[in-house]
Structure formats: structure tokens, C-alpha cells
């Protein structure tokens, strides 16, 4: 059986009186590290630990029987007796932990008489300290029996582990199911607990905000079981900047560090955005069918005006090319209201760091390519064969697809920078006038004023007209000297 190495070369120190954040993506080894240090790893012959874990210089082997008294471990889940009140639950914990720990008292020394301090604590002190006074007489409850809120239940879970002779408190992903303000309050209470009683508090979080991040003294960042940084919070950015990783202005520090922990994070974001965009497009089959019908209909209208034209008549050839490209470009203006409708959702999800802006834009662009190809094949097939172009069909359709994707991007850009839909439509109308006027068909390049000729050179319609004209007249049969 192949061995799986979960933690690889991990080393570091968690100091008394400090609060340390353990940060890492899923499967980075956070929970395994906490279970190892708290003595909660299963006693299984298939699990082996290499290296040494010490507590104030005392090897963990000498503390095996009493380690749970020194190191408390708070899991992600909240398990309590539903019919007991908050105060009764904490009184029970105090009773269980409040015995004489003379055996363990001499093993560890923190510089202060922690044992005596803890023994003087009682449930009322803990209740007040962790903000449970208002609900102390309420039952815990469960799915069948209404009780305290999820936030209050999480506080009870952390509170019952503060009794006794523990010197270290480890909390594993306590933000699961809580909002940021509730998690912030719990971490604030734990920080006060660490400073007041000179305890070592280690907390792992799924998605800490910048506000939470400021509460920690140190941070340990794990990536695939390895420590990529462990030190004071104020030095983390300096360290990664020295390696060439600079935190973007719009990204909070915690998420920047999480992104560093996953080499393929950007690929995952693009894939997730692409799946979402593709799903939405698949559910708009009726709209796609309507666009295909419209493409065929417009192709028939244009072709009826230029049916089987003389291929040597360059003016007519340029006319059908120009009309075809105008339909392709103007037809993509329907992207503006679609992009504007999705903009608020984009702002919300980007603000929550679901993805980077580039991954969102890229996935939206790529997801539209299949529908663009279908539309252009339908439109191009009618125009190309009915108008009698030369035998370069695939190049003709490829140019139509390139033009279409260019204008999808253009109108998407307009929707992104415009304050509202009315302004976006107004700007698009003005742009279409300029692009059609200065494409080199209605007005040749020599007739365009010098101060506006730059529009001709950046105009995608103009480039499309010239490209399709070259495609048509590059055949040897047109190499006739007058």
C-alpha cells in the first residue's frame, strides 16, 4: 500500500500569550497538524509520526496520558446535549476540569501560575468573558428543539474548552457556518483570553477577512503539507515581496496568502467561471435558436440583393462584404444589456473573492465562442454560396467569427465602463457610426481627414473588409493585367 505523506518537514514554535492563525487551502494539512499537536490523532498502526513534538522542551511521549489536560482542541462541529442550558453545559465542563491536577502541575511551567488562575475561574466568569450572559439560561437545542443561535452555540463550544489546566487552545475552522462578524467576536474573545491568562491560542480559519487577520500575532501558511511561511504577521508581505509576490491593491492580505498556497488557483477559478457561464448558456437554448434563425434570415436578405454577382465587379464584392460585416458587428450589441444585468452579480462575487477579474472575463469570452461559431456558420453559409464567392469558404467563416468575437469583447468593454445601460447604448451607437463610416468603404482612406485617419487603422470593420477582399481576389484567375 502506498504511503501518503500529509505533513512534510513542518517545524515551528507557538508561543505563550500569542494568537496564531493557521492558513491554507483545503487538504493543506491544517486539521492534521492540530490533531497531532493536541494528541487527537487516531491510535492507528497505519499512522506514523516522524520527528519530535515538545511542549516547553518536554517531549510529547512523556505527556501522552495528560496531554489532553494541557492542550484543548475545538473541532468544526458543535456537539452538545440539546436539553441542557448554556450555563449547565459550562458548569459540567468546569466540574470535569476543575479537579486537582497536581500530577500535571509540575510538568509544564509557563512563567505564571496558570493552574491556580484557571482553578479560580468559574462558569460565570467565562460566560461574561465570551458574551453568553444573555443566553446562559437558554437550552442549547438542536434541529428538533429550538435553542441558542449558531453563533452562541459556537461560543459554548469554545468556552467549555477554557476550563482546567490547559496551556494551549487549538480551534479548527471555527468560522464554518458563521458570518464574519460572529467569527470576529469569537476571535476577539480568544485573543483577550490568550493575553489575560498567558495562553497559547492557535486558530485555523476557512476564509478570514482582513479585519480578522489583524487580530493575530503570528501566521503559519501551509501548502500541501509544507510550511511556506511562519512568523509575525507584520513581516509576511515583506517576505513574499522579497520573493517577487506582491499583494494586489484590491485583494485583502488573507486571500493573497491563500492564493499563494495553490499553484493552480487561477486555473480553478477559470474552470469554475467557465462552468457557470456554460451552464447559463445551455439554459438559453431558445435564445440561441432564435439567433440562428435570425442569422439565416439576415443572410437571405443580404444574399437576395447580391445573388450570384459577377466576381469581377469589385464594387459589388466589397458591398456584400461590408454589409455582411455590419450585420456581424451591430448584431453583437445585444451583449450590452446581458453584461449590464450580470454586472451587479459580478461585483458581489468578486468582492467576496470568488475569482479574479481576469478569470471571469476569460471564461465569459471562451464560453461564447461555440454559439458565435454556430451563428457565423449559419450566416456565412447562406451569404457565401448564394453570392458566389471564390472557393475559400472556411477562411470566409473564420474571418466572420473573428469579427464577431472582437465585437463581443468591444461591447462587453462598453458595458463594463459605462455607468448605466442608457449611457452604454448611447456610446455604442456613436461608436458604430464611426466604425462604419471610417471602414474604408463609404469613404476611402485618402478622403479621411488626417486627424481622424487613426480610426481607419484601428477599425476592426475596416480590417475585416480588407481581409475578406484579399481572400476573394487572391485567386490566380484575377491576376489579369489591364
Coordinates of C-alpha atoms in Angstrom, one line a residue:
X1 CA 0.0 0.0 0.0
X2 CA 1.4 3.4 -1.0
X3 CA 2.2 5.8 1.9
X4 CA 0.7 9.2 1.9
X5 CA 2.7 12.0 3.5
X6 CA 0.3 14.6 5.0
X7 CA 2.7 16.9 6.8
X8 CA 6.2 17.4 5.3
X9 CA 9.0 18.9 7.2
X10 CA 6.9 21.0 9.4
X11 CA 8.7 23.0 12.1
X12 CA 7.9 26.0 14.2
X13 CA 7.0 27.4 17.6
X14 CA 3.7 28.5 19.1
X15 CA 4.5 31.0 21.9
X16 CA 2.6 31.6 25.1
X17 CA 0.4 34.7 25.2
X18 CA 0.1 34.8 21.4
X19 CA -2.7 34.1 18.9
X20 CA -1.6 32.3 15.7
X21 CA -3.5 31.9 12.5
X22 CA -3.0 28.7 10.6
X23 CA -3.9 29.4 7.0
X24 CA -4.2 27.1 4.0
X25 CA -6.4 25.7 1.3
X26 CA -8.4 22.5 1.8
X27 CA -6.2 19.4 2.2
X28 CA -3.2 21.5 3.1
X29 CA -2.8 19.7 6.4
X30 CA -4.3 22.2 8.9
X31 CA -6.5 19.7 10.7
X32 CA -3.9 17.0 10.8
X33 CA -1.4 19.4 12.3
X34 CA -3.8 20.5 15.1
X35 CA -4.8 16.9 15.8
X36 CA -1.1 15.9 16.0
X37 CA -0.2 18.8 18.4
X38 CA -3.3 18.2 20.6
X39 CA -2.8 14.4 20.8
X40 CA -6.0 13.7 18.9
X41 CA -4.5 11.7 16.1
X42 CA -6.1 8.2 15.9
X43 CA -4.0 5.5 17.5
X44 CA -3.7 3.5 14.3
X45 CA -0.8 1.4 13.2
X46 CA -1.1 2.8 9.7
X47 CA -0.4 6.4 11.0
X48 CA 3.2 7.2 11.9
X49 CA 4.8 10.4 13.1
X50 CA 8.5 11.2 12.4
X51 CA 10.3 13.9 14.2
X52 CA 9.7 15.4 17.6
X53 CA 7.0 17.5 19.2
X54 CA 7.8 19.2 22.5
X55 CA 5.9 21.3 25.0
X56 CA 8.3 23.8 26.8
X57 CA 11.1 21.3 26.0
X58 CA 9.2 18.3 27.3
X59 CA 8.8 15.5 24.6
X60 CA 5.2 14.6 23.8
X61 CA 5.9 11.0 24.7
X62 CA 6.2 11.9 28.4
X63 CA 2.9 13.8 28.3
X64 CA 0.9 11.2 26.4
X65 CA -1.5 10.4 29.2
X66 CA -2.0 14.0 30.4
X67 CA -1.7 15.9 27.0
X68 CA -5.5 16.5 26.7
X69 CA -5.3 18.4 30.0
X70 CA -2.7 20.7 28.6
X71 CA -3.9 21.1 25.0
X72 CA -7.6 21.7 24.3
X73 CA -8.9 21.0 20.8
X74 CA -12.1 22.6 19.4
X75 CA -13.5 20.9 16.3
X76 CA -15.5 22.3 13.5
X77 CA -18.8 20.7 14.7
X78 CA -20.8 21.7 17.7
X79 CA -21.8 18.7 19.7
X80 CA -23.8 19.3 23.0
X81 CA -26.6 17.9 24.9
X82 CA -29.6 19.7 23.4
X83 CA -31.7 19.8 26.6
X84 CA -29.0 21.4 28.8
X85 CA -28.8 25.2 29.1
X86 CA -25.6 27.1 28.3
X87 CA -24.8 27.6 32.0
X88 CA -25.4 23.9 32.8
X89 CA -23.1 22.8 29.9
X90 CA -20.3 25.1 31.1
X91 CA -20.8 24.1 34.8
X92 CA -20.4 20.5 33.7
X93 CA -17.2 21.3 31.9
X94 CA -15.9 23.2 34.9
X95 CA -16.7 20.3 37.2
X96 CA -14.9 17.8 34.9
X97 CA -11.8 20.0 34.5
X98 CA -11.8 21.6 38.0
X99 CA -10.2 18.7 39.9
X100 CA -6.8 18.5 41.4
X101 CA -4.2 18.4 38.7
X102 CA -1.2 18.1 40.9
X103 CA 0.3 15.4 38.7
X104 CA 0.4 17.7 35.7
X105 CA 1.1 20.9 37.5
X106 CA 4.8 20.2 37.8
X107 CA 5.3 19.0 34.3
X108 CA 4.9 22.4 32.5
X109 CA 5.7 25.8 33.7
X110 CA 4.6 28.9 31.7
X111 CA 6.2 31.6 33.9
X112 CA 2.9 32.2 35.7
X113 CA 0.8 30.1 38.0
X114 CA -1.7 29.2 35.3
X115 CA -3.2 26.3 37.2
X116 CA -4.3 28.4 40.1
X117 CA -5.6 31.1 37.8
X118 CA -7.7 28.6 35.9
X119 CA -9.0 27.0 39.1
X120 CA -10.4 30.3 40.3
X121 CA -12.4 30.6 37.1
X122 CA -16.0 29.6 37.3
X123 CA -18.7 29.4 34.7
X124 CA -20.0 33.0 35.4
X125 CA -16.6 34.4 34.5
X126 CA -16.4 32.5 31.3
X127 CA -20.0 33.4 30.4
X128 CA -19.3 37.1 30.8
X129 CA -16.0 36.9 29.1
X130 CA -17.3 35.2 25.9
X131 CA -20.6 37.2 25.7
X132 CA -23.0 34.4 26.8
X133 CA -24.7 36.2 29.6
X134 CA -27.9 36.9 27.7
X135 CA -28.4 33.3 26.7
X136 CA -27.0 31.5 29.7
X137 CA -30.4 30.1 30.8
X138 CA -31.4 29.1 27.3
X139 CA -31.2 25.4 26.2
X140 CA -28.6 24.5 23.6
X141 CA -31.2 22.9 21.3
X142 CA -30.8 21.0 18.0
X143 CA -32.7 20.5 14.8
X144 CA -35.8 19.2 16.6
X145 CA -35.6 21.6 19.6
X146 CA -35.2 25.3 19.2
X147 CA -32.3 26.7 21.2
X148 CA -29.5 29.2 21.0
X149 CA -28.2 30.6 17.7
X150 CA -25.4 29.1 15.7
X151 CA -23.1 31.9 16.9
X152 CA -23.9 31.3 20.5
X153 CA -23.6 27.5 20.1
X154 CA -20.1 28.1 18.7
X155 CA -19.2 30.3 21.7
X156 CA -20.3 27.5 24.0
X157 CA -18.1 25.0 22.1
X158 CA -15.1 27.2 22.6
X159 CA -16.0 28.2 26.2
X160 CA -16.2 24.6 27.5
X161 CA -12.6 24.1 26.5
X162 CA -11.2 27.1 28.5
X163 CA -11.6 25.3 31.9
X164 CA -9.0 23.3 33.6
X165 CA -5.2 23.3 33.4
X166 CA -4.9 23.7 29.6
X167 CA -2.0 25.9 28.4
X168 CA -2.8 25.6 24.7
X169 CA -6.1 26.0 22.9
X170 CA -6.5 24.9 19.3
X171 CA -9.6 25.9 17.3
X172 CA -10.1 24.2 14.0
X173 CA -12.0 26.2 11.3
X174 CA -14.4 27.8 13.8
X175 CA -15.8 30.1 11.1
X176 CA -17.6 27.2 9.5
X177 CA -21.3 28.2 9.3
X178 CA -20.7 31.7 10.8
X179 CA -20.6 35.1 9.2
X180 CA -17.6 37.3 9.5
X181 CA -18.9 39.5 12.4
X182 CA -19.7 36.4 14.5
X183 CA -16.3 34.9 13.8
X184 CA -14.6 38.2 14.6
X185 CA -16.3 38.4 18.0
X186 CA -15.1 34.8 18.9
X187 CA -11.5 35.5 17.8
X188 CA -11.5 38.8 19.8
X189 CA -12.6 36.9 22.9
X190 CA -9.9 34.3 22.4
X191 CA -7.3 36.9 21.9
X192 CA -8.3 38.5 25.2
X193 CA -8.2 35.0 26.8
X194 CA -4.6 34.4 25.4
X195 CA -3.3 37.8 26.6
X196 CA -5.0 37.8 30.0
X197 CA -4.1 34.2 31.0
X198 CA -0.8 33.9 29.0
X199 CA -2.3 31.1 26.9
X200 CA -1.2 29.8 23.5
X201 CA -4.1 30.0 21.1
X202 CA -3.9 28.6 17.6
X203 CA -6.8 29.1 15.2
X204 CA -7.3 27.8 11.7
X205 CA -9.9 29.6 9.5
X206 CA -11.5 28.8 6.2
X207 CA -11.8 32.3 4.8
X208 CA -10.6 35.1 7.2
X209 CA -11.3 38.7 6.4
X210 CA -8.7 41.5 6.6
X211 CA -10.4 42.6 9.8
X212 CA -10.0 39.2 11.4
X213 CA -6.4 38.9 10.2
X214 CA -5.4 42.0 12.2
X215 CA -6.3 40.1 15.4
X216 CA -3.5 37.6 15.1
X217 CA 0.1 37.9 16.3
X218 CA 1.6 35.2 14.0
X219 CA 0.6 33.3 10.9
X220 CA 1.5 29.9 9.6
X221 CA 0.7 29.2 6.0
X222 CA 0.5 25.6 4.8
X223 CA 0.6 24.4 1.2
X224 CA 0.2 20.7 0.5
X225 CA 1.6 19.8 4.0
X226 CA 4.6 22.2 3.9
X227 CA 5.1 25.4 5.8
X228 CA 5.7 28.2 3.3
X229 CA 5.7 30.9 5.9
X230 CA 5.6 31.1 9.7
X231 CA 6.3 34.3 11.6
X232 CA 5.0 37.6 12.7
X233 CA 2.1 39.0 10.8
X234 CA 3.8 42.3 10.1
X235 CA 6.6 40.5 8.2
X236 CA 4.5 38.3 5.9
X237 CA 4.1 40.8 3.0
X238 CA 7.8 41.8 3.2
X239 CA 8.8 38.2 3.0
X240 CA 6.8 37.4 -0.1
X241 CA 7.6 40.6 -1.8
X242 CA 11.3 39.7 -1.5
X243 CA 10.4 36.5 -3.4
X244 CA 8.6 38.5 -6.1
X245 CA 5.0 38.1 -5.0
X246 CA 3.3 41.4 -4.4
X247 CA -0.2 41.7 -3.0
X248 CA -2.6 43.4 -5.4
X249 CA -4.2 46.7 -4.2
X250 CA -7.7 45.3 -4.4
X251 CA -7.0 42.0 -2.7
X252 CA -7.0 41.6 1.0
X253 CA -3.9 40.0 2.6
X254 CA -5.6 36.8 3.8
X255 CA -6.8 35.9 0.3
X256 CA -3.5 36.9 -1.2
X257 CA -1.8 34.4 1.1
X258 CA -4.4 31.7 0.3
X259 CA -3.8 32.2 -3.4
X260 CA -0.1 31.7 -2.9
X261 CA -0.9 28.4 -1.3
X262 CA -2.3 27.0 -4.5
X263 CA -0.3 26.9 -7.7
X264 CA -3.2 26.2 -9.9
X265 CA -5.7 28.5 -8.2
X266 CA -6.1 30.7 -11.3
X267 CA -6.9 27.6 -13.4
X268 CA -9.5 26.5 -10.9
X269 CA -11.1 29.9 -11.0
X270 CA -11.3 30.0 -14.7
X271 CA -12.7 26.5 -14.8
X272 CA -15.4 27.4 -12.2
X273 CA -16.3 30.6 -14.1
X274 CA -16.4 28.7 -17.4
X275 CA -18.7 26.0 -16.0
X276 CA -21.0 28.6 -14.6
X277 CA -21.1 30.6 -17.9
X278 CA -21.5 27.4 -20.0
X279 CA -24.4 26.3 -17.8
X280 CA -26.2 29.6 -18.2
X281 CA -25.7 29.5 -22.0
X282 CA -27.0 25.9 -22.1
X283 CA -30.2 27.0 -20.4
X284 CA -30.7 29.7 -23.1
X285 CA -31.2 27.2 -25.9
X286 CA -34.3 29.0 -27.1
X287 CA -32.4 32.3 -27.4
X288 CA -29.6 30.6 -29.3
X289 CA -32.1 29.0 -31.7
X290 CA -33.7 32.4 -32.3
X291 CA -30.2 33.9 -33.1
X292 CA -29.6 31.1 -35.5
X293 CA -32.9 31.7 -37.3
X294 CA -32.1 35.4 -37.4
X295 CA -28.7 34.8 -38.8
X296 CA -30.1 32.7 -41.6
X297 CA -32.9 35.3 -42.3
X298 CA -30.4 38.2 -42.5
X299 CA -28.2 36.1 -44.7
X300 CA -31.1 35.6 -47.1
X301 CA -31.9 39.3 -47.1
X302 CA -28.3 40.2 -47.9
X303 CA -27.9 37.4 -50.5
X304 CA -31.1 38.4 -52.3
X305 CA -29.5 41.8 -53.1
X306 CA -26.3 40.3 -54.3
X307 CA -27.4 36.9 -55.7
X308 CA -24.8 35.3 -57.9
X309 CA -23.0 38.6 -58.6
X310 CA -20.2 39.0 -61.1
X311 CA -17.0 38.1 -59.1
X312 CA -15.0 40.6 -61.2
X313 CA -17.2 43.5 -60.1
X314 CA -15.1 44.7 -57.1
X315 CA -17.6 47.3 -56.0
X316 CA -20.4 44.7 -55.6
X317 CA -18.0 42.3 -53.9
X318 CA -16.9 45.0 -51.4
X319 CA -20.6 45.9 -50.9
X320 CA -21.6 42.4 -49.9
X321 CA -18.6 42.1 -47.7
X322 CA -19.3 45.4 -46.0
X323 CA -23.0 44.6 -45.4
X324 CA -22.1 41.2 -44.0
X325 CA -19.6 42.7 -41.6
X326 CA -22.0 45.4 -40.5
X327 CA -24.6 42.8 -39.5
X328 CA -21.9 40.8 -37.7
X329 CA -20.7 43.8 -35.7
X330 CA -24.0 45.5 -35.0
X331 CA -25.6 42.2 -34.1
X332 CA -23.3 41.7 -31.1
X333 CA -24.7 44.9 -29.5
X334 CA -27.2 42.6 -27.7
X335 CA -24.3 41.7 -25.4
X336 CA -24.6 45.1 -23.7
X337 CA -27.9 44.5 -21.7
X338 CA -26.7 41.0 -20.9
X339 CA -23.4 42.2 -19.5
X340 CA -25.1 45.1 -17.6
X341 CA -27.5 42.7 -16.0
X342 CA -24.7 40.4 -14.8
X343 CA -22.5 43.3 -13.5
X344 CA -24.0 43.6 -10.0
X345 CA -23.6 39.8 -9.5
X346 CA -20.0 40.1 -10.7
X347 CA -19.3 42.9 -8.2
X348 CA -20.8 40.9 -5.4
X349 CA -18.9 37.7 -6.2
X350 CA -15.6 39.5 -6.9
X351 CA -16.0 41.4 -3.6
X352 CA -16.2 38.0 -1.9
X353 CA -13.1 36.9 -3.7
X354 CA -14.8 34.1 -5.6
X355 CA -12.5 34.8 -8.5
X356 CA -10.1 37.3 -10.1
X357 CA -11.5 39.7 -12.7
X358 CA -9.3 38.2 -15.5
X359 CA -10.6 34.7 -14.9
X360 CA -14.2 36.0 -15.1
X361 CA -13.6 37.9 -18.3
X362 CA -11.7 35.0 -19.9
X363 CA -14.4 32.4 -19.0
X364 CA -17.2 34.6 -20.3
X365 CA -15.3 35.1 -23.5
X366 CA -14.5 31.5 -24.1
X367 CA -18.0 30.2 -23.2
X368 CA -19.5 32.4 -26.0
X369 CA -17.2 31.0 -28.8
X370 CA -19.4 27.9 -29.6
X371 CA -22.5 30.0 -30.1
X372 CA -20.6 32.5 -32.2
X373 CA -19.3 29.7 -34.4
X374 CA -22.8 28.3 -34.9
X375 CA -24.2 31.7 -35.8
X376 CA -21.4 32.6 -38.2
X377 CA -21.5 29.2 -40.0
X378 CA -25.3 29.6 -40.5
X379 CA -25.0 33.2 -41.7
X380 CA -21.8 32.7 -43.7
X381 CA -23.1 29.6 -45.5
X382 CA -26.1 31.5 -46.9
X383 CA -24.2 34.6 -47.9
X384 CA -21.1 32.8 -49.3
X385 CA -22.8 30.3 -51.6
X386 CA -25.7 32.4 -52.7
X387 CA -23.5 35.4 -53.6
X388 CA -20.9 33.2 -55.5
X389 CA -17.7 33.9 -53.7
X390 CA -14.5 32.0 -54.5
X391 CA -13.8 28.6 -53.1
X392 CA -12.4 29.7 -49.7
X393 CA -15.4 29.1 -47.5
X394 CA -13.6 28.2 -44.3
X395 CA -11.4 31.3 -44.4
X396 CA -14.6 33.4 -45.0
X397 CA -16.3 31.9 -42.0
X398 CA -13.2 32.2 -39.8
X399 CA -13.0 36.0 -40.6
X400 CA -16.7 36.3 -39.6
X401 CA -16.0 34.5 -36.3
X402 CA -13.0 36.7 -35.6
X403 CA -15.1 39.9 -36.3
X404 CA -17.9 38.6 -34.1
X405 CA -15.6 37.8 -31.1
X406 CA -13.9 41.2 -31.5
X407 CA -17.2 43.0 -31.2
X408 CA -18.4 40.7 -28.3
X409 CA -15.3 41.9 -26.4
X410 CA -15.9 45.5 -27.5
X411 CA -19.5 45.7 -26.3
X412 CA -18.6 43.8 -23.2
X413 CA -16.0 46.5 -22.5
X414 CA -18.5 49.3 -23.1
X415 CA -20.9 47.7 -20.6
X416 CA -18.1 47.4 -18.1
X417 CA -17.1 51.1 -18.2
X418 CA -20.5 52.7 -18.6
X419 CA -22.4 53.9 -15.5
X420 CA -25.7 52.5 -16.7
X421 CA -27.5 50.9 -19.7
X422 CA -28.6 54.1 -21.3
X423 CA -25.2 55.5 -21.5
X424 CA -23.8 52.2 -22.7
X425 CA -26.3 52.1 -25.6
X426 CA -25.6 55.7 -26.5
X427 CA -21.8 55.2 -26.6
X428 CA -22.3 52.0 -28.7
X429 CA -24.4 53.9 -31.3
X430 CA -21.8 56.6 -31.7
X431 CA -19.0 54.0 -32.0
X432 CA -20.9 52.1 -34.6
X433 CA -21.4 55.3 -36.7
X434 CA -17.6 56.0 -36.6
X435 CA -16.6 52.4 -37.3
X436 CA -18.9 52.1 -40.3
X437 CA -18.1 55.5 -41.7
X438 CA -14.3 55.1 -41.4
X439 CA -14.0 51.5 -42.5
X440 CA -12.6 52.5 -45.9
X441 CA -15.8 51.6 -47.9
X442 CA -18.1 54.6 -47.8
X443 CA -15.1 56.9 -47.5
X444 CA -11.7 55.8 -48.8
X445 CA -8.6 56.2 -46.7
X446 CA -7.4 59.1 -48.8
X447 CA -10.6 61.0 -48.2
X448 CA -10.4 60.7 -44.4
X449 CA -9.0 63.8 -42.6
X450 CA -5.5 63.4 -41.3
X451 CA -6.6 63.9 -37.7
X452 CA -9.2 61.0 -38.0
X453 CA -7.2 58.6 -40.1
X454 CA -6.2 56.7 -36.9
X455 CA -9.8 55.4 -36.7
X456 CA -9.3 53.7 -40.0
X457 CA -6.2 51.9 -38.8
X458 CA -7.8 50.6 -35.5
X459 CA -11.2 49.9 -37.0
X460 CA -11.9 46.1 -36.9
X461 CA -14.6 46.6 -39.6
X462 CA -12.0 48.1 -42.0
X463 CA -9.6 45.3 -41.3
X464 CA -12.3 42.8 -41.9
X465 CA -13.3 44.3 -45.3
X466 CA -9.7 44.3 -46.4
X467 CA -9.1 40.7 -45.2
X468 CA -12.1 39.3 -47.0
X469 CA -11.3 41.3 -50.2
X470 CA -7.8 39.8 -50.2
X471 CA -9.4 36.4 -49.6
X472 CA -11.6 36.9 -52.6
X473 CA -9.1 38.3 -55.1
X474 CA -6.0 36.3 -54.2
X475 CA -7.0 33.6 -56.6
X476 CA -4.9 33.4 -59.8
X477 CA -7.8 33.9 -62.1
X478 CA -7.9 37.6 -61.1
X479 CA -4.2 38.1 -62.0
X480 CA -5.2 39.9 -65.2
X481 CA -3.2 42.9 -66.5
X482 CA -5.3 45.6 -67.9

